[in-house]
Structures are given as structure tokens and as C-alpha cells.
Coordinates of C-alpha atoms in Angstrom, one line a residue:
Chain B
M926 CA 109.5 125.0 151.9
T927 CA 109.5 122.7 149.9
T928 CA 112.8 119.7 149.5
A929 CA 113.7 118.3 145.4
L930 CA 112.2 115.3 146.4
D931 CA 108.9 117.0 146.8
V932 CA 109.0 119.4 143.9
H933 CA 110.1 115.9 142.0
A934 CA 107.7 114.0 143.4
E935 CA 104.6 116.7 142.5
R936 CA 106.0 117.2 138.9
W937 CA 105.7 113.3 138.4
W938 CA 102.3 113.0 139.7
S939 CA 100.9 116.2 137.5
A940 CA 102.9 115.2 134.2
A941 CA 101.4 111.7 134.9
G942 CA 98.5 113.0 136.3
V943 CA 97.4 115.6 132.8
G944 CA 98.6 113.3 130.8
L945 CA 96.6 110.2 131.2
L946 CA 93.9 112.4 131.6
L947 CA 93.2 113.1 127.9
P948 CA 92.7 108.9 127.3
I949 CA 91.2 108.6 130.3
A950 CA 88.0 111.2 129.1
L951 CA 88.5 109.4 125.6
L952 CA 87.9 105.7 126.8
I953 CA 84.7 107.3 128.6
T954 CA 83.3 108.7 125.8
W955 CA 84.3 106.2 123.5
Q956 CA 82.4 104.5 126.0
V957 CA 79.4 106.1 126.7
L958 CA 78.6 107.2 122.7
G959 CA 78.9 103.9 121.7
T960 CA 76.5 102.7 124.4
A961 CA 74.2 105.6 123.6
V962 CA 74.2 105.9 119.7
G963 CA 75.8 102.6 118.7
T964 CA 75.0 99.2 116.6
P965 CA 75.7 95.8 118.7
R966 CA 79.4 95.4 116.8
T967 CA 79.9 99.2 117.7
P968 CA 83.8 98.7 119.6
L969 CA 83.4 99.3 123.4
P970 CA 86.2 99.9 125.3
V971 CA 85.1 97.5 128.1
N972 CA 84.1 94.7 125.2
I973 CA 87.4 94.8 124.1
L974 CA 89.4 94.5 127.6
K975 CA 86.8 91.5 127.3
A976 CA 87.8 90.3 124.3
A977 CA 91.3 90.3 124.9
A978 CA 91.1 88.9 128.2
A979 CA 89.2 85.8 126.2
M980 CA 91.9 85.7 123.4
I981 CA 95.0 86.0 125.8
A982 CA 92.9 82.7 128.1
S983 CA 92.4 80.4 125.2
G984 CA 96.0 81.2 123.9
D985 CA 94.7 82.0 120.2
L986 CA 96.6 85.4 121.0
P987 CA 99.9 84.3 122.2
A988 CA 100.1 81.7 119.6
A989 CA 99.3 84.0 116.7
L990 CA 102.3 86.5 118.0
L991 CA 104.9 83.8 118.3
Q992 CA 104.2 82.5 115.0
S993 CA 104.7 86.0 113.4
L994 CA 107.7 87.2 115.7
G995 CA 109.3 84.2 114.6
R996 CA 109.1 84.6 111.1
V997 CA 110.0 88.5 112.0
F998 CA 113.5 87.0 113.7
G999 CA 113.8 84.9 110.7
G1000 CA 113.9 87.3 107.5
F1001 CA 115.9 89.4 110.1
L1002 CA 118.5 87.0 110.9
L1003 CA 118.6 85.8 106.9
A1004 CA 118.7 89.9 106.4
A1005 CA 121.2 90.6 108.5
M1006 CA 123.5 87.9 107.6
L1007 CA 123.9 89.3 103.6
A1008 CA 123.5 93.3 104.9
I1009 CA 125.3 93.2 107.3
P1010 CA 129.0 92.2 105.9
L1011 CA 128.1 93.4 102.2
G1012 CA 127.6 96.7 104.5
L1013 CA 130.5 96.9 105.9
L1014 CA 132.1 95.3 102.8
M1015 CA 131.1 98.8 100.9
G1016 CA 132.1 101.2 103.7
Y1017 CA 135.4 100.3 103.5
S1018 CA 136.6 100.0 100.0
R1019 CA 135.0 102.1 98.0
S1020 CA 135.2 99.9 94.7
A1021 CA 132.4 97.9 96.2
E1022 CA 130.7 100.3 97.1
R1023 CA 130.7 102.0 93.4
N1024 CA 129.9 98.9 91.7
L1025 CA 127.2 98.1 94.5
D1026 CA 125.9 100.7 95.3
P1027 CA 123.7 101.6 92.4
L1028 CA 121.8 98.3 93.2
V1029 CA 120.7 98.8 96.4
E1030 CA 120.0 102.0 96.0
T1031 CA 117.3 100.4 92.7
F1032 CA 115.7 98.2 95.2
R1033 CA 115.9 100.2 98.6
P1034 CA 113.2 102.6 97.1
I1035 CA 110.8 99.9 96.2
A1036 CA 108.1 99.2 99.2
A1037 CA 108.4 95.7 100.8
I1038 CA 104.9 95.3 100.4
A1039 CA 105.4 96.1 97.3
I1040 CA 107.5 92.3 96.8
L1041 CA 104.5 90.5 97.9
P1042 CA 103.3 89.5 94.8
L1043 CA 105.9 88.4 93.7
A1044 CA 106.7 86.5 96.6
I1045 CA 103.5 85.1 96.7
L1046 CA 103.7 83.6 93.0
W1047 CA 107.4 81.9 94.0
L1048 CA 107.6 80.9 97.2
G1049 CA 103.1 80.1 98.2
T1050 CA 101.5 81.7 100.9
G1051 CA 103.2 80.6 103.7
T1052 CA 106.0 81.4 106.1
S1053 CA 108.5 81.4 103.5
A1054 CA 106.8 83.9 101.8
A1055 CA 106.4 86.3 105.3
V1056 CA 109.7 85.8 105.8
A1057 CA 111.6 86.5 102.5
I1058 CA 109.6 90.2 102.6
V1059 CA 110.1 90.8 105.7
G1060 CA 114.5 90.3 104.8
Y1061 CA 113.7 92.3 101.9
A1062 CA 112.0 95.7 104.4
A1063 CA 115.1 94.6 107.3
F1064 CA 117.8 94.5 104.6
F1065 CA 118.1 98.3 103.4
P1066 CA 118.3 100.2 106.8
L1067 CA 121.0 97.2 108.1
I1068 CA 122.8 97.6 104.6
V1069 CA 123.0 101.7 104.8
N1070 CA 123.8 102.1 108.4
A1071 CA 126.8 98.7 108.5
V1072 CA 127.5 101.3 105.4
A1073 CA 127.6 104.6 106.9
G1074 CA 128.9 102.9 109.8
A1075 CA 132.1 101.9 108.6
K1076 CA 132.2 104.9 106.6
H1077 CA 133.4 106.7 109.7
V1078 CA 135.9 105.2 110.7
N1079 CA 138.4 107.4 112.3
P1080 CA 140.8 108.3 109.2
T1081 CA 143.7 108.1 112.4
L1082 CA 142.8 105.0 113.2
L1083 CA 143.0 102.7 110.1
R1084 CA 146.7 105.1 108.9
A1085 CA 147.4 103.3 113.1
A1086 CA 147.0 100.0 111.9
A1087 CA 148.5 100.6 108.5
T1088 CA 151.8 101.4 109.9
M1089 CA 151.3 99.1 112.3
G1090 CA 151.3 96.4 109.4
L1091 CA 148.3 94.8 109.9
D1092 CA 146.8 93.3 106.8
R1093 CA 143.3 93.6 105.5
M1094 CA 141.3 91.1 107.8
T1095 CA 142.7 92.1 111.0
T1096 CA 142.0 95.8 110.4
I1097 CA 138.2 95.0 109.5
R1098 CA 138.3 92.8 112.7
T1099 CA 139.9 95.2 115.4
V1100 CA 139.2 98.6 114.1
V1101 CA 136.3 99.0 111.3
I1102 CA 134.1 96.3 112.9
P1103 CA 134.1 97.8 116.5
A1104 CA 133.8 101.5 115.0
A1105 CA 130.8 101.1 113.4
L1106 CA 128.7 98.6 115.4
P1107 CA 127.0 102.3 117.2
S1108 CA 125.9 102.4 113.8
I1109 CA 124.6 99.1 112.8
G1110 CA 123.0 98.9 116.4
V1111 CA 121.3 102.1 114.6
G1112 CA 120.1 99.8 111.4
L1113 CA 119.2 96.5 113.6
R1114 CA 116.6 98.6 115.3
I1115 CA 115.3 100.2 112.0
A1116 CA 115.0 96.8 110.9
M1117 CA 113.5 95.1 112.8
G1118 CA 110.5 98.2 113.9
V1119 CA 110.3 98.1 109.6
G1120 CA 110.0 94.1 110.1
W1121 CA 107.7 94.0 112.2
T1122 CA 105.3 96.5 110.3
A1123 CA 106.4 94.4 106.8
I1124 CA 105.2 91.1 108.8
V1125 CA 101.9 92.0 109.4
A1126 CA 101.5 93.7 106.0
A1127 CA 102.8 90.7 104.6
E1128 CA 100.4 88.3 106.7
L1129 CA 97.3 90.4 106.6
A1130 CA 98.0 90.8 102.4
V1131 CA 98.4 86.5 101.9
G1132 CA 95.0 86.6 103.9
A1133 CA 93.0 88.8 101.7
K1134 CA 94.0 88.0 98.7
A1135 CA 94.8 84.0 99.2
G1136 CA 90.9 83.6 101.2
G1137 CA 92.3 82.9 104.5
G1138 CA 94.7 79.8 103.4
G1139 CA 96.3 78.8 107.2
S1140 CA 100.0 81.4 106.7
G1141 CA 98.3 82.3 110.9
G1142 CA 100.2 84.8 112.2
I1143 CA 98.7 88.0 113.5
G1144 CA 97.9 90.0 110.4
Q1145 CA 95.7 87.2 109.1
M1146 CA 94.3 87.2 112.6
M1147 CA 93.4 90.5 112.1
F1148 CA 92.4 89.7 109.0
V1149 CA 89.9 86.4 109.3
F1150 CA 88.5 88.6 112.5
Y1151 CA 87.1 91.8 109.4
A1152 CA 86.9 88.9 106.9
Y1153 CA 84.7 86.3 108.6
S1154 CA 83.7 86.8 111.9
I1155 CA 83.3 89.7 111.8
E1156 CA 84.3 91.0 115.6
L1157 CA 85.9 94.2 115.4
N1158 CA 86.6 94.2 119.7
R1159 CA 89.1 91.4 118.8
I1160 CA 90.6 93.5 115.4
I1161 CA 91.3 95.8 117.8
V1162 CA 92.5 94.1 120.4
C1163 CA 95.2 92.5 117.6
M1164 CA 96.1 96.3 117.1
I1165 CA 97.5 97.1 120.7
A1166 CA 98.6 93.6 120.7
V1167 CA 100.8 95.1 117.6
G1168 CA 101.5 98.4 118.5
L1169 CA 102.7 97.2 122.5
V1170 CA 105.1 94.0 120.4
A1171 CA 106.3 96.6 118.6
L1172 CA 107.7 99.2 121.2
L1173 CA 108.6 96.2 122.7
L1174 CA 111.2 95.0 120.7
D1175 CA 112.3 98.8 120.2
R1176 CA 112.7 98.9 124.4
M1177 CA 114.7 95.9 123.8
L1178 CA 116.8 96.3 121.0
R1179 CA 117.1 99.8 123.3
A1180 CA 118.4 98.3 126.1
L1181 CA 120.9 95.7 124.7
M1182 CA 122.0 98.1 122.5
R1183 CA 123.5 100.3 125.9
K1184 CA 124.5 97.8 127.4
L1185 CA 126.7 95.6 124.5
M1186 CA 128.0 99.4 123.4
P1187 CA 128.2 101.7 125.9
W1188 CA 130.7 104.2 124.1
A1189 CA 127.5 104.5 121.5
S1190 CA 125.5 107.8 122.8
P1191 CA 122.2 106.3 122.7
Chain J
M98 CA 139.4 112.7 106.2
N99 CA 137.4 111.3 104.2
S100 CA 137.5 114.2 101.8
Q101 CA 140.9 113.5 101.4
R102 CA 140.1 109.4 100.8
V103 CA 137.6 111.7 98.4
G104 CA 139.9 113.5 96.9
V105 CA 142.5 110.2 96.2
H106 CA 139.7 107.9 94.2
A107 CA 137.3 110.4 93.0
P108 CA 135.4 109.5 90.5
P109 CA 135.7 112.0 87.8
G110 CA 132.2 113.6 87.4
R111 CA 129.0 113.0 86.9
T112 CA 129.5 110.5 83.6
W113 CA 131.6 108.2 85.0
G114 CA 129.5 107.5 87.6
A115 CA 126.1 106.9 85.1
L116 CA 128.6 104.7 84.4
V117 CA 129.2 102.9 86.9
Y118 CA 125.8 102.5 87.6
V119 CA 125.0 101.5 83.9
R120 CA 127.4 98.3 84.5
T121 CA 126.6 97.2 87.7
M122 CA 122.8 97.0 86.4
L123 CA 124.4 95.5 83.1
V124 CA 125.7 92.8 84.7
F125 CA 122.3 92.3 87.2
A126 CA 120.2 91.9 83.8
V127 CA 122.7 89.4 81.9
V128 CA 122.3 87.3 85.6
W129 CA 118.4 87.7 85.9
A130 CA 118.6 86.9 82.0
L131 CA 120.5 83.5 82.4
V132 CA 118.8 82.6 85.5
A133 CA 115.4 83.2 83.4
W134 CA 116.4 81.8 80.5
W135 CA 117.4 78.4 83.2
T136 CA 114.8 78.3 84.8
D137 CA 112.6 78.2 81.9
N138 CA 109.3 79.3 83.1
P139 CA 108.0 82.6 81.7
V140 CA 105.4 82.8 84.7
L141 CA 107.9 82.2 87.2
L142 CA 110.6 84.2 85.9
P143 CA 110.6 86.6 82.6
S144 CA 113.2 87.2 81.0
P145 CA 114.3 91.1 81.5
V146 CA 113.1 91.6 77.8
T147 CA 109.7 90.1 78.0
V148 CA 109.1 92.8 81.4
L149 CA 110.8 95.2 79.5
D150 CA 108.3 95.0 76.0
A151 CA 105.9 94.4 78.9
A152 CA 106.2 98.0 80.5
I153 CA 106.8 99.6 77.0
D154 CA 103.0 98.2 75.8
L155 CA 101.6 99.7 79.2
A156 CA 103.3 102.6 78.9
R157 CA 101.9 103.1 74.7
D158 CA 98.2 102.6 76.9
L159 CA 99.4 104.8 79.2
E160 CA 97.5 102.1 82.2
L161 CA 101.7 102.4 84.1
F162 CA 101.0 106.3 84.2
E163 CA 97.2 106.3 85.4
Q164 CA 98.1 104.0 88.0
A165 CA 100.2 106.1 89.3
G166 CA 99.2 109.1 88.3
I167 CA 96.0 107.9 91.1
S168 CA 98.7 106.6 94.1
L169 CA 100.2 109.8 93.5
G170 CA 97.2 111.7 94.1
R171 CA 96.3 110.0 96.5
M172 CA 100.0 110.4 97.8
V173 CA 99.5 114.4 97.5
I174 CA 96.3 114.7 99.4
S175 CA 97.5 112.3 102.2
I176 CA 100.5 114.1 102.9
S177 CA 98.5 117.7 102.7
L178 CA 95.9 116.4 105.2
A179 CA 99.4 115.7 107.4
C180 CA 100.5 118.8 107.4
V181 CA 97.8 120.3 108.1
L182 CA 97.3 118.5 111.1
A183 CA 100.4 117.9 112.3
I184 CA 102.3 121.0 112.2
P185 CA 100.2 123.2 113.8
L186 CA 100.0 119.7 116.6
G187 CA 104.0 120.0 116.8
F188 CA 104.6 124.0 117.3
A189 CA 101.3 123.9 120.0
M190 CA 103.6 121.3 121.9
G191 CA 106.9 122.6 121.2
L192 CA 105.7 125.9 122.0
S193 CA 103.7 124.6 125.5
R194 CA 104.8 122.1 128.3
R195 CA 101.7 121.8 129.3
F196 CA 100.3 121.0 126.6
D197 CA 102.9 119.0 125.5
R198 CA 102.1 117.6 128.7
A199 CA 98.4 116.6 128.6
V200 CA 98.7 115.1 124.9
D201 CA 101.5 113.6 124.4
P202 CA 100.8 110.4 126.1
T203 CA 97.7 110.0 124.1
L204 CA 99.9 110.0 121.0
E205 CA 102.7 108.2 122.2
M206 CA 100.1 105.3 122.9
L207 CA 98.7 104.8 119.3
R208 CA 101.9 105.4 117.6
P209 CA 103.4 102.1 117.6
I210 CA 100.1 101.3 116.3
S211 CA 101.4 100.9 112.7
G212 CA 99.1 102.4 109.2
I213 CA 99.2 99.0 108.2
A214 CA 97.4 98.0 111.5
W215 CA 94.5 99.8 111.0
I216 CA 94.3 98.5 107.3
P217 CA 91.6 95.6 109.0
L218 CA 89.2 98.1 111.3
A219 CA 89.5 100.7 108.4
L220 CA 88.3 98.2 106.0
F221 CA 85.1 97.9 108.0
I222 CA 84.4 102.0 108.6
F223 CA 85.2 103.1 105.0
G224 CA 85.2 99.9 102.3
I225 CA 87.1 99.2 99.6
G226 CA 87.5 102.8 98.1
N227 CA 89.7 106.6 98.2
A228 CA 88.8 106.9 101.6
L229 CA 90.8 103.8 103.0
P230 CA 94.2 104.5 101.1
L231 CA 93.9 108.1 102.3
F232 CA 93.4 107.3 105.7
I233 CA 96.1 104.6 105.8
M234 CA 99.1 106.8 104.2
T235 CA 97.8 110.4 106.0
Y236 CA 98.1 108.3 109.7
A237 CA 101.6 106.7 108.0
A238 CA 103.0 110.6 107.0
F239 CA 101.4 112.1 110.5
F240 CA 103.2 110.7 113.7
P241 CA 106.9 111.2 112.1
I242 CA 106.0 115.4 110.8
L243 CA 104.8 115.6 114.3
V244 CA 107.6 114.3 116.1
G245 CA 109.7 115.9 113.7
T246 CA 107.9 119.8 114.3
V247 CA 108.1 119.3 118.2
A248 CA 111.9 118.5 117.8
A249 CA 112.2 121.4 115.5
V250 CA 110.6 123.7 117.6
R251 CA 112.1 122.7 120.7
S252 CA 116.0 122.2 119.3
V253 CA 115.7 126.4 118.3
D254 CA 118.1 128.7 120.4
R255 CA 116.4 129.5 123.0
R256 CA 118.6 132.2 122.5
L257 CA 117.0 134.1 120.0
V258 CA 113.7 133.6 120.9
D259 CA 114.9 135.5 124.6
V260 CA 116.5 138.4 122.4
A261 CA 113.4 138.6 120.3
R262 CA 111.1 138.9 123.8
T263 CA 114.0 141.3 125.6
M264 CA 112.5 144.2 122.6
G265 CA 109.3 143.0 123.0
I266 CA 108.1 141.5 120.0
P267 CA 104.4 140.0 120.2
Q268 CA 104.2 135.9 120.7
R269 CA 102.7 135.4 117.2
T270 CA 106.0 137.3 115.1
I271 CA 107.7 135.5 117.8
V272 CA 106.3 132.5 115.8
T273 CA 105.9 132.7 112.9
R274 CA 109.6 135.1 112.2
I275 CA 111.8 133.3 114.0
V276 CA 110.5 129.9 115.2
A277 CA 109.2 128.8 111.9
P278 CA 112.6 129.5 110.2
A279 CA 114.0 128.6 112.3
A280 CA 112.2 124.4 112.2
L281 CA 112.1 124.8 108.9
P282 CA 115.2 122.6 108.3
S283 CA 114.6 119.5 110.8
L284 CA 110.6 119.4 109.7
L285 CA 111.1 119.0 105.8
V286 CA 113.5 116.6 106.9
A287 CA 110.6 114.8 109.2
L288 CA 108.3 115.0 105.9
R289 CA 111.4 113.5 104.4
L290 CA 110.6 110.4 106.5
G291 CA 106.9 111.4 106.2
V292 CA 106.7 110.4 102.5
A293 CA 108.9 107.5 102.1
L294 CA 106.4 105.9 105.6
S295 CA 102.9 107.2 103.7
W296 CA 104.6 105.8 99.7
T297 CA 104.9 102.1 101.7
A298 CA 101.9 102.9 103.6
V299 CA 99.6 103.4 100.3
V300 CA 101.2 100.1 98.2
A301 CA 99.9 97.5 101.1
A302 CA 96.7 99.7 101.4
E303 CA 96.2 99.4 97.7
L304 CA 97.2 95.6 97.4
I305 CA 94.4 94.8 100.0
G306 CA 91.8 97.4 99.8
A307 CA 91.6 99.7 97.2
P308 CA 90.5 99.2 93.0
S309 CA 92.7 101.3 91.5
G310 CA 96.3 102.0 91.8
L311 CA 99.7 100.8 91.7
G312 CA 99.0 98.5 94.2
Y313 CA 95.9 97.3 92.9
A314 CA 97.2 97.1 89.6
V315 CA 100.4 93.9 90.4
E316 CA 97.6 92.4 92.5
W317 CA 95.7 92.6 89.3
Y318 CA 98.2 91.7 87.1
R319 CA 99.5 89.1 90.5
E320 CA 96.0 86.9 89.8
L321 CA 95.9 87.1 86.1
L322 CA 99.8 85.4 86.2
M323 CA 101.2 88.6 84.1
T324 CA 104.3 88.5 86.1
P325 CA 106.0 90.8 83.0
Q326 CA 103.2 93.2 84.1
V327 CA 103.0 92.8 88.0
M328 CA 106.9 93.7 87.3
S329 CA 106.5 95.9 85.7
F330 CA 104.5 98.0 87.6
I331 CA 107.0 97.1 91.1
A332 CA 109.2 99.3 89.0
M333 CA 107.3 102.4 89.1
I334 CA 106.5 101.9 92.3
G335 CA 110.0 102.2 92.6
V336 CA 110.8 104.7 90.4
I337 CA 108.1 107.3 91.7
G338 CA 109.1 105.9 95.5
Y339 CA 112.7 107.1 94.2
L340 CA 111.2 110.7 92.7
C341 CA 109.4 111.8 95.7
D342 CA 112.6 111.3 97.3
A343 CA 114.3 113.6 94.7
G344 CA 111.5 115.9 95.6
V345 CA 111.7 116.9 98.9
R346 CA 115.3 116.8 98.8
W347 CA 115.2 119.4 96.3
I348 CA 112.8 121.3 97.8
N349 CA 114.9 121.3 101.1
R350 CA 117.8 122.7 99.0
R351 CA 115.9 125.5 97.4
F352 CA 113.8 126.5 100.4
T353 CA 116.2 126.2 103.6
P354 CA 119.9 127.1 102.1
W355 CA 120.2 128.4 105.3
A356 CA 120.4 125.2 106.7
Q357 CA 122.4 123.5 103.5
L358 CA 125.6 126.1 105.0
R359 CA 126.0 124.8 108.9
R360 CA 127.4 121.8 106.9

């Protein structure tokens, strides 16, 4: 007889084992095929590991990631400061929604990257253009979710607040905002993901269009590896780093939401 | 209830909504015109009238529609490719736990890497041309469609499948007649997300590595410092993005009426 624990352990084992089989097989195939038929430039798993170690040891990769992250947080904060109060207002007051919604809906379908040429024109090729792109990208998921959150307040609570003679500001502060928080949290998570994608795109495009002129960040780094020193191994290291940061940001925000808002379903 | 609030303040119909829309946008245009007049620099901020003029000229030359057609064509091709790849894979993963276990970790490792992060490597592999935006867009649309398909297949009511099995219906028929229709509504929602993401990706891909398309046109006119044209193309990106989304929503309503009833 197997105990529950055994079954659990065995299941975990087989799940992890089967799941890891395919990536390992793929990596081995890649390494073997690449050494057999590839040119010296062909990226190989072993060389990627070496490149990663070198880039981390020299501090280039962490520095570039930190620079990009700083921009993401900057743009994200700007967007949040604008979008969340505005979204709450729009969700709470119908006339505000009716008058502001056309603006939001008009600009929402315009992809953040499309604004980049204008941002370069207005703000140059430095940090401020990148921050503006992130802010633009993050603004829309934030505002849409804030509106939805403020709209789905239980009307009984609103009526109770009205019955007790609470003024508008107190009602918003004590009833609307707590009820809207879970939805705002979802908006924050989506906005963070979108912002991280946007920063990579913005830095890449700035690098591509401004001739590599020092804006820095992970996207710029990738572009330099593509255009100047053709090092595919290092490009792949950057790609993996971009993916890992995206994953970490999402996990961190999820954990934060669970901690701060245990009443919201995950 | 929300409906009660709607009942009290309901705007009288569509015309009123359109009017409010026009009013807001007019205010926006006036503010824009004032700022443009104040900055007095037609390269940095041309007035709305200039932009409208440029847009009309571009539309008359058909350049606006030509580039939009190219981008839209790329999107249609890559969405079809993404569907062909992701939907069967999603069905397989949703139906078979064992297959899911084997494939899922690999896909989950790739998923956080955004399509845009592939651009430098793809530039090296494909060069500047049609293949690059197609690859990036297909990649960008693949994951939302796949994840949506898996979730849709899993959420199919077990009892329906069990009933079918009890009646001795072959597995193939169960998949085509029960699982597929039940999964279709959520699948179309996933498609909507895929379309949105791939449209964002096309702009980025064309901006960096394609000799044509809306993203390319925006960047081309920026280099020429022809800001009114830049803004016209940006507006076109928004219009097409909106129309694509509306199109997918229309397909949702039209082809899955049974999903609308539940709401």
C-alpha cells in the first residue's frame, strides 16, 4: 500500500521529470546540431551559459536590467498617479465617465510603441522618452480596471453610506476605494507586464533609430549585440533575462496582492 | 444593482452617446489647437487642422490605406498561423493530462519572453523584410490563444463528456461535437487578446525591421520631421486596432450566440 505522501511525492516526481524531459532533450539536440552543422556564430546552450556568467560577472547585465527597471517603475508610478484617481472618479460618477470615456477609448487602441516616434520628437532619445512610453502603456490597463472596480461596488453599501449621511469624499475613501482595490490590483499587475514589454520595445527602437546613442537599458543592450558586436549568445542571455524579470515582477505583484488584499480572490 | 443606476441616468439612446463623444473630442481638439498655437512650432506640435489636412492628403494618395493594408495583411496571416499552431496544441493539452505535463513546462519557460524581445535575434535570422513581423506577431498571438484554448477545453462541463461516453459516442465525435462547441466562446475571447497583442507587436516589429507597413511609415515620416504625417499614421494604427477588436467581438456575438445568453 502506498500512503498519500508517497503518491504525492511520486506524482511530483513524475510531473517534474516528464516536464523537464522535453526541454533537456531540446537543449541537447540544439547543442549537438549546432556544433555539427552550425557556423562559429551559431548560439549554443553551453556558450550561452558562458556568456551569461561573463555578463553577470562584469556587472553589465545587472546594470542594464536595473536601468530598465528604474524606467519601468518611473513610468508606472506616473501612470498610476494619474490613472487610478481618474478611474475611481469615472467609476463613481456617471457624468465624469460619460465625458472622459471617449478620450480613453480613442487613445486606448493606439499601441504604446506607435507613440514612440512622437516621444522621441518631444523628449529626445533618453530616459524621459522611455518613461513616457511605459507610462502610456501602463495607463490604460490601470484606468480600465480602476473604473471597473469602482463600478462594481455593492450598491447596498453605497446606500448604507448615503443613509448614514456620509459626504462624498468619505464615501469614496471608506466604501469605493476598498471595494475597488482588488480590481485595481489586477490592473497594476497587467500594467506592470505591459510596461516591461514596452520598455524593451522602446529601448530597442531607440537603439535602432538613434544609432545606439547612449540611452542604455536592456533593450538597448540587445540592439548593440545585434547591430555592432554580433553576439547571438549574448542576445539570448538578454532574452532570458527579460523573461525572468517579467516572471519575477508578476510573481512579486501577485504575492503582494495576496498579502495586502486577502479578501480578493487571486 | 447597476441596472437601477442605468435606469435612472440612462442616456437617451445612441445619438446622445455620439454627441457626448463629439463634444469631448471637440474640447480635446480645441485644447490641442491652443497648445499648438502657444508652442508655435509646427514640427513639434502641428495644429489639429494641419494634421487633418495631412491625413486627407495621405488618404487621397491611398498611401494611408496601402500601408494599413500591408500591416493588416500581415496580422491576418500571423493570426491564422498562430491559430493553426496553438488551437490543436491547446486541445491536445486540454484533453490529455499526460501530454500537458510533458509540454507545459517548456512552453511556460518561453511564455514570459515577450515577442518584442525576439526582435534582435529574429532580425539576425530573417533580416529586414516580411518574415520578421510575421514571426514576431505569430509568436505574440500564439501564447494567449494557446492558454485560452487549454483553459476553454478544461472548463467544458465534465458531465456532458461523461454522458456522451456512457452513450458510447466515439472520442472523436465527443471532441468535435461537445468539447469544441463548448470551448468556442472562451476560445474566441482568447483570440481577441491574441489579436490585440499581435497588433501591438506589428507596430514594434515594423518600426524596427520592416520596409513597409504602418509602423515603418510612422518612423519614416518622423525622420523627415513631417509630424502631421506621423500623427496621421499613428491615428490609423489606432483606428485599425479598434476595428480589429470590434471585428473579433462581432464574430463572438455572431457565432457563439449560446454564450451570450448566459450573461
